[in-house]
PDB file of C-alpha atoms in Angstrom:
ATOM      1  CA  MET A 302      22.740   0.447  15.853  1.00  0.00           C
ATOM      2  CA  ILE A 303      20.680   3.585  16.431  1.00  0.00           C
ATOM      3  CA  ALA A 304      21.779   5.087  13.121  1.00  0.00           C
ATOM      4  CA  ILE A 305      21.102   1.856  11.233  1.00  0.00           C
ATOM      5  CA  LEU A 306      17.585   1.485  12.670  1.00  0.00           C
ATOM      6  CA  ARG A 307      16.766   5.094  11.893  1.00  0.00           C
ATOM      7  CA  PHE A 308      18.197   4.841   8.361  1.00  0.00           C
ATOM      8  CA  VAL A 309      16.246   1.666   7.578  1.00  0.00           C
ATOM      9  CA  SER A 310      13.015   3.151   8.904  1.00  0.00           C
ATOM     10  CA  VAL A 311      13.376   6.396   6.957  1.00  0.00           C
ATOM     11  CA  VAL A 312      14.324   4.665   3.687  1.00  0.00           C
ATOM     12  CA  ASN A 313      11.495   2.135   4.068  1.00  0.00           C
ATOM     13  CA  ALA A 314       8.916   4.828   4.819  1.00  0.00           C
ATOM     14  CA  ALA A 315      10.163   6.960   1.902  1.00  0.00           C
ATOM     15  CA  ILE A 316       9.974   4.047  -0.550  1.00  0.00           C
ATOM     16  CA  TRP A 317       6.537   3.087   0.742  1.00  0.00           C
ATOM     17  CA  LEU A 318       5.142   6.625   0.537  1.00  0.00           C
ATOM     18  CA  GLY A 319       6.769   7.349  -2.806  1.00  0.00           C
ATOM     19  CA  SER A 320       5.463   4.170  -4.390  1.00  0.00           C
ATOM     20  CA  ALA A 321       1.957   4.737  -3.007  1.00  0.00           C
ATOM     21  CA  ILE A 322       1.821   8.298  -4.338  1.00  0.00           C
ATOM     22  CA  PHE A 323       3.381   7.343  -7.680  1.00  0.00           C
ATOM     23  CA  PHE A 324       1.050   4.437  -8.304  1.00  0.00           C
ATOM     24  CA  THR A 325      -2.103   6.209  -7.099  1.00  0.00           C
ATOM     25  CA  PHE A 326      -1.638   9.454  -9.004  1.00  0.00           C
ATOM     26  CA  ALA A 327       0.636   8.587 -11.962  1.00  0.00           C
ATOM     27  CA  ALA A 328       1.127   4.927 -12.902  1.00  0.00           C
ATOM     28  CA  GLY A 329      -2.365   3.585 -12.183  1.00  0.00           C
ATOM     29  CA  PRO A 330      -4.329   6.229 -14.105  1.00  0.00           C
ATOM     30  CA  ALA A 331      -1.819   6.142 -16.993  1.00  0.00           C
ATOM     31  CA  PHE A 332      -3.146   2.753 -18.123  1.00  0.00           C
ATOM     32  CA  PHE A 333      -6.526   4.287 -18.916  1.00  0.00           C
ATOM     33  CA  THR A 334      -5.484   7.419 -20.826  1.00  0.00           C
ATOM     34  CA  PRO A 335      -6.415   7.743 -24.516  1.00  0.00           C
ATOM     35  CA  GLU A 336      -2.739   7.410 -25.475  1.00  0.00           C
ATOM     36  CA  MET A 337      -2.374   4.134 -23.587  1.00  0.00           C
ATOM     37  CA  LYS A 338      -5.688   2.837 -24.925  1.00  0.00           C
ATOM     38  CA  ALA A 339      -4.355   3.468 -28.437  1.00  0.00           C
ATOM     39  CA  LEU A 340      -1.239   1.395 -27.631  1.00  0.00           C
ATOM     40  CA  ILE A 341      -2.926  -1.261 -25.498  1.00  0.00           C
ATOM     41  CA  PRO A 342      -6.676  -1.433 -26.217  1.00  0.00           C
ATOM     42  CA  PRO A 343      -9.219  -2.584 -23.636  1.00  0.00           C
ATOM     43  CA  PRO A 344      -9.354  -5.116 -21.997  1.00  0.00           C
ATOM     44  CA  TYR A 345      -5.591  -5.550 -22.287  1.00  0.00           C
ATOM     45  CA  ASN A 346      -4.811  -2.185 -20.699  1.00  0.00           C
ATOM     46  CA  GLY A 347      -6.745  -3.322 -17.622  1.00  0.00           C
ATOM     47  CA  LEU A 348      -4.840  -6.607 -17.567  1.00  0.00           C
ATOM     48  CA  ALA A 349      -1.542  -4.712 -17.774  1.00  0.00           C
ATOM     49  CA  ALA A 350      -2.671  -2.468 -14.907  1.00  0.00           C
ATOM     50  CA  GLN A 351      -3.515  -5.561 -12.849  1.00  0.00           C
ATOM     51  CA  LEU A 352      -0.001  -6.936 -13.363  1.00  0.00           C
ATOM     52  CA  VAL A 353       1.538  -3.682 -12.138  1.00  0.00           C
ATOM     53  CA  LEU A 354      -0.959  -3.531  -9.277  1.00  0.00           C
ATOM     54  CA  LYS A 355       0.059  -7.013  -8.160  1.00  0.00           C
ATOM     55  CA  ARG A 356       3.692  -5.847  -7.884  1.00  0.00           C
ATOM     56  CA  TYR A 357       2.563  -2.690  -6.103  1.00  0.00           C
ATOM     57  CA  PHE A 358       0.783  -4.734  -3.451  1.00  0.00           C
ATOM     58  CA  TYR A 359       3.861  -6.949  -3.009  1.00  0.00           C
ATOM     59  CA  LEU A 360       5.903  -3.813  -2.365  1.00  0.00           C
ATOM     60  CA  GLN A 361       3.260  -2.545   0.063  1.00  0.00           C
ATOM     61  CA  HIS A 362       3.308  -5.808   1.998  1.00  0.00           C
ATOM     62  CA  VAL A 363       7.117  -5.869   2.211  1.00  0.00           C
ATOM     63  CA  CYS A 364       7.299  -2.233   3.335  1.00  0.00           C
ATOM     64  CA  GLY A 365       4.561  -2.874   5.901  1.00  0.00           C
ATOM     65  CA  VAL A 366       6.396  -5.861   7.373  1.00  0.00           C
ATOM     66  CA  VAL A 367       9.672  -3.894   7.509  1.00  0.00           C
ATOM     67  CA  ALA A 368       7.880  -1.000   9.227  1.00  0.00           C
ATOM     68  CA  LEU A 369       6.285  -3.344  11.750  1.00  0.00           C
ATOM     69  CA  LEU A 370       9.616  -5.051  12.455  1.00  0.00           C
ATOM     70  CA  HIS A 371      11.226  -1.636  12.892  1.00  0.00           C
ATOM     71  CA  LEU A 372       8.548  -0.587  15.362  1.00  0.00           C
ATOM     72  CA  VAL A 373       9.061  -3.769  17.403  1.00  0.00           C
ATOM     73  CA  ALA A 374      12.869  -3.452  17.225  1.00  0.00           C
ATOM     74  CA  GLU A 375      12.664   0.132  18.426  1.00  0.00           C
ATOM     75  CA  TRP A 376      10.386  -0.930  21.267  1.00  0.00           C
ATOM     76  CA  ILE A 377      12.767  -3.721  22.339  1.00  0.00           C
ATOM     77  CA  TYR A 378      16.120  -2.022  21.723  1.00  0.00           C
ATOM     78  CA  PHE A 379      15.319   1.429  23.098  1.00  0.00           C
ATOM     79  CA  ALA A 380      12.716   0.307  25.649  1.00  0.00           C
ATOM     80  CA  ARG A 381      10.581   3.053  24.139  1.00  0.00           C
ATOM     81  CA  PRO A 382       6.829   2.694  24.507  1.00  0.00           C
ATOM     82  CA  MET A 383       4.951   2.270  21.253  1.00  0.00           C
ATOM     83  CA  GLU A 384       2.815   5.233  20.344  1.00  0.00           C
ATOM     84  CA  ARG A 385      -0.721   3.988  19.963  1.00  0.00           C
ATOM     85  CA  LEU A 386      -1.599   6.321  17.132  1.00  0.00           C
ATOM     86  CA  VAL A 387       1.471   5.362  15.081  1.00  0.00           C
ATOM     87  CA  SER A 388       1.178   1.625  15.718  1.00  0.00           C
ATOM     88  CA  GLY A 389      -2.585   1.702  15.145  1.00  0.00           C
ATOM     89  CA  THR A 390      -2.181   3.581  11.886  1.00  0.00           C
ATOM     90  CA  LEU A 391       0.548   1.199  10.766  1.00  0.00           C
ATOM     91  CA  ILE A 392      -1.535  -1.883  11.546  1.00  0.00           C
ATOM     92  CA  GLY A 393      -4.565  -0.324   9.851  1.00  0.00           C
ATOM     93  CA  VAL A 394      -2.593   0.488   6.706  1.00  0.00           C
ATOM     94  CA  ILE A 395      -1.112  -3.015   6.602  1.00  0.00           C
ATOM     95  CA  CYS A 396      -4.581  -4.563   7.017  1.00  0.00           C
ATOM     96  CA  LEU A 397      -6.027  -2.391   4.239  1.00  0.00           C
ATOM     97  CA  GLY A 398      -3.102  -3.373   1.998  1.00  0.00           C
ATOM     98  CA  LEU A 399      -3.679  -7.045   2.720  1.00  0.00           C
ATOM     99  CA  ILE A 400      -7.415  -6.733   2.079  1.00  0.00           C
ATOM    100  CA  GLY A 401      -6.733  -4.874  -1.157  1.00  0.00           C
ATOM    101  CA  GLY A 402      -4.032  -7.206  -2.411  1.00  0.00           C
ATOM    102  CA  LEU A 403      -5.366 -10.557  -1.284  1.00  0.00           C
ATOM    103  CA  TRP A 404      -9.126 -10.094  -1.540  1.00  0.00           C
ATOM    104  CA  ILE A 405     -10.238  -7.091  -3.616  1.00  0.00           C
ATOM    105  CA  GLN A 406      -7.688  -7.401  -6.441  1.00  0.00           C
ATOM    106  CA  PRO A 407      -8.457 -11.074  -7.201  1.00  0.00           C
ATOM    107  CA  LYS A 408     -12.156 -10.163  -7.138  1.00  0.00           C
ATOM    108  CA  LEU A 409     -11.550  -7.307  -9.595  1.00  0.00           C
ATOM    109  CA  LYS A 410      -9.485  -9.581 -11.822  1.00  0.00           C
ATOM    110  CA  HIS A 411     -12.332 -12.113 -11.977  1.00  0.00           C
ATOM    111  CA  LEU A 412     -14.947  -9.415 -12.628  1.00  0.00           C
ATOM    112  CA  ASN A 413     -12.783  -7.950 -15.391  1.00  0.00           C
ATOM    113  CA  TYR A 414     -12.515 -11.405 -16.960  1.00  0.00           C
ATOM    114  CA  VAL A 415     -16.294 -11.898 -16.859  1.00  0.00           C
ATOM    115  CA  LYS A 416     -16.870  -8.365 -18.164  1.00  0.00           C
ATOM    116  CA  PHE A 417     -14.772  -8.937 -21.302  1.00  0.00           C
ATOM    117  CA  SER A 418     -15.205 -12.688 -21.798  1.00  0.00           C
ATOM    118  CA  ALA A 419     -16.840 -13.893 -25.005  1.00  0.00           C
ATOM    119  CA  ARG A 420     -18.390 -16.746 -23.007  1.00  0.00           C
ATOM    120  CA  SER A 421     -20.293 -14.400 -20.692  1.00  0.00           C
ATOM    121  CA  THR A 422     -23.891 -13.489 -21.398  1.00  0.00           C
ATOM    122  CA  ALA A 423     -24.973  -9.861 -21.692  1.00  0.00           C
ATOM    123  CA  ILE A 424     -26.548 -10.005 -18.230  1.00  0.00           C
ATOM    124  CA  GLU A 425     -23.378 -11.445 -16.703  1.00  0.00           C
ATOM    125  CA  ARG A 426     -21.300  -8.721 -18.378  1.00  0.00           C
ATOM    126  CA  GLU A 427     -23.624  -6.009 -17.124  1.00  0.00           C
ATOM    127  CA  ASP A 428     -23.587  -7.406 -13.581  1.00  0.00           C
ATOM    128  CA  ALA A 429     -19.800  -7.763 -13.692  1.00  0.00           C
ATOM    129  CA  ASP A 430     -19.450  -4.195 -14.967  1.00  0.00           C
ATOM    130  CA  SER A 431     -21.554  -2.695 -12.168  1.00  0.00           C
ATOM    131  CA  SER A 432     -19.907  -4.888  -9.540  1.00  0.00           C
ATOM    132  CA  PHE A 433     -16.462  -4.014 -10.924  1.00  0.00           C
ATOM    133  CA  ALA A 434     -17.248  -0.295 -10.689  1.00  0.00           C
ATOM    134  CA  LEU A 435     -18.320  -0.674  -7.051  1.00  0.00           C
ATOM    135  CA  TRP A 436     -15.281  -2.717  -5.997  1.00  0.00           C
ATOM    136  CA  HIS A 437     -12.911  -0.499  -7.965  1.00  0.00           C
ATOM    137  CA  GLY A 438     -14.314   2.486  -6.055  1.00  0.00           C
ATOM    138  CA  VAL A 439     -13.782   0.677  -2.753  1.00  0.00           C
ATOM    139  CA  SER A 440     -10.243  -0.156  -3.835  1.00  0.00           C
ATOM    140  CA  MET A 441      -9.533   3.494  -4.683  1.00  0.00           C
ATOM    141  CA  VAL A 442     -10.882   4.689  -1.320  1.00  0.00           C
ATOM    142  CA  PHE A 443      -8.701   2.116   0.449  1.00  0.00           C
ATOM    143  CA  ASN A 444      -5.710   3.270  -1.575  1.00  0.00           C
ATOM    144  CA  LEU A 445      -6.277   6.929  -0.664  1.00  0.00           C
ATOM    145  CA  ILE A 446      -6.561   5.970   3.018  1.00  0.00           C
ATOM    146  CA  ILE A 447      -3.326   3.990   2.654  1.00  0.00           C
ATOM    147  CA  VAL A 448      -1.551   6.999   1.110  1.00  0.00           C
ATOM    148  CA  GLY A 449      -2.697   9.168   4.020  1.00  0.00           C
ATOM    149  CA  GLY A 450      -1.713   6.554   6.605  1.00  0.00           C
ATOM    150  CA  VAL A 451       1.699   5.969   5.060  1.00  0.00           C
ATOM    151  CA  GLY A 452       2.195   9.746   4.886  1.00  0.00           C
ATOM    152  CA  PHE A 453       1.449   9.966   8.606  1.00  0.00           C
ATOM    153  CA  TYR A 454       3.817   7.064   9.282  1.00  0.00           C
ATOM    154  CA  PHE A 455       6.549   8.770   7.231  1.00  0.00           C
ATOM    155  CA  TRP A 456       6.046  11.963   9.232  1.00  0.00           C
ATOM    156  CA  SER A 457       6.261  10.032  12.513  1.00  0.00           C
ATOM    157  CA  VAL A 458       9.496   8.330  11.419  1.00  0.00           C
ATOM    158  CA  MET A 459      11.055  11.646  10.365  1.00  0.00           C
ATOM    159  CA  ARG A 460      10.335  13.569  13.561  1.00  0.00           C
ATOM    160  CA  THR A 461      12.610  13.551  16.573  1.00  0.00           C
ATOM    161  CA  PRO A 462      12.195  10.328  18.563  1.00  0.00           C
ATOM    162  CA  SER A 463      10.595  10.545  21.981  1.00  0.00           C
ATOM    163  CA  GLN A 464      12.513   9.697  25.112  1.00  0.00           C
ATOM    164  CA  THR A 465      13.104   6.100  26.116  1.00  0.00           C
ATOM    165  CA  ARG A 466      11.137   4.567  28.903  1.00  0.00           C
ATOM    166  CA  PHE A 467      13.900   3.854  31.407  1.00  0.00           C
ATOM    167  CA  ASN A 468      17.339   4.757  30.067  1.00  0.00           C
ATOM    168  CA  SER A 469      18.873   7.480  28.000  1.00  0.00           C
ATOM    169  CA  THR A 470      19.962   6.586  24.478  1.00  0.00           C
ATOM    170  CA  THR A 471      23.543   7.651  25.240  1.00  0.00           C
ATOM    171  CA  ARG A 472      23.938   4.521  27.304  1.00  0.00           C
ATOM    172  CA  TYR A 473      23.795   2.385  24.157  1.00  0.00           C
ATOM    173  CA  ARG A 474      26.600   2.644  21.666  1.00  0.00           C
ATOM    174  CA  SER A 475      26.478   1.491  18.096  1.00  0.00           C
TER     175      SER A 475
END
């Protein structure tokens, strides 16, 4: 059981960190390069990025839930106290992911629609453009914080586990 818990936690953290780094620094910006704009002109490149971003947030939410379940399972199974910094970081990253995926992204999708809609007036487009830029910046800051937090979580999963609270781990056999 010890090996299975450790394996699941390491694989989950690696997938989470890898996907966060890949999306933030490679996949996300790729939609707005001149080459991509030639293939998929605006506003369709932004719509394609939003579809990928939706899947990215699903993956973030799943990895966050698995990480939280692992932390609780480790606490119960090993009787190991939860480290406040690790659990706090994990909860913070999950909350930022939920805010980004369930609140900011739908807002950005709506603003993008207004920005490029033929039905919108020039004033509405201008307001949507400035509001989109602000919320996109907030989203990027959140994403960078998430990458840092998931990196810290990955490091904490990879290091040697601390001692259990009451019993040695040799007492339990898998």
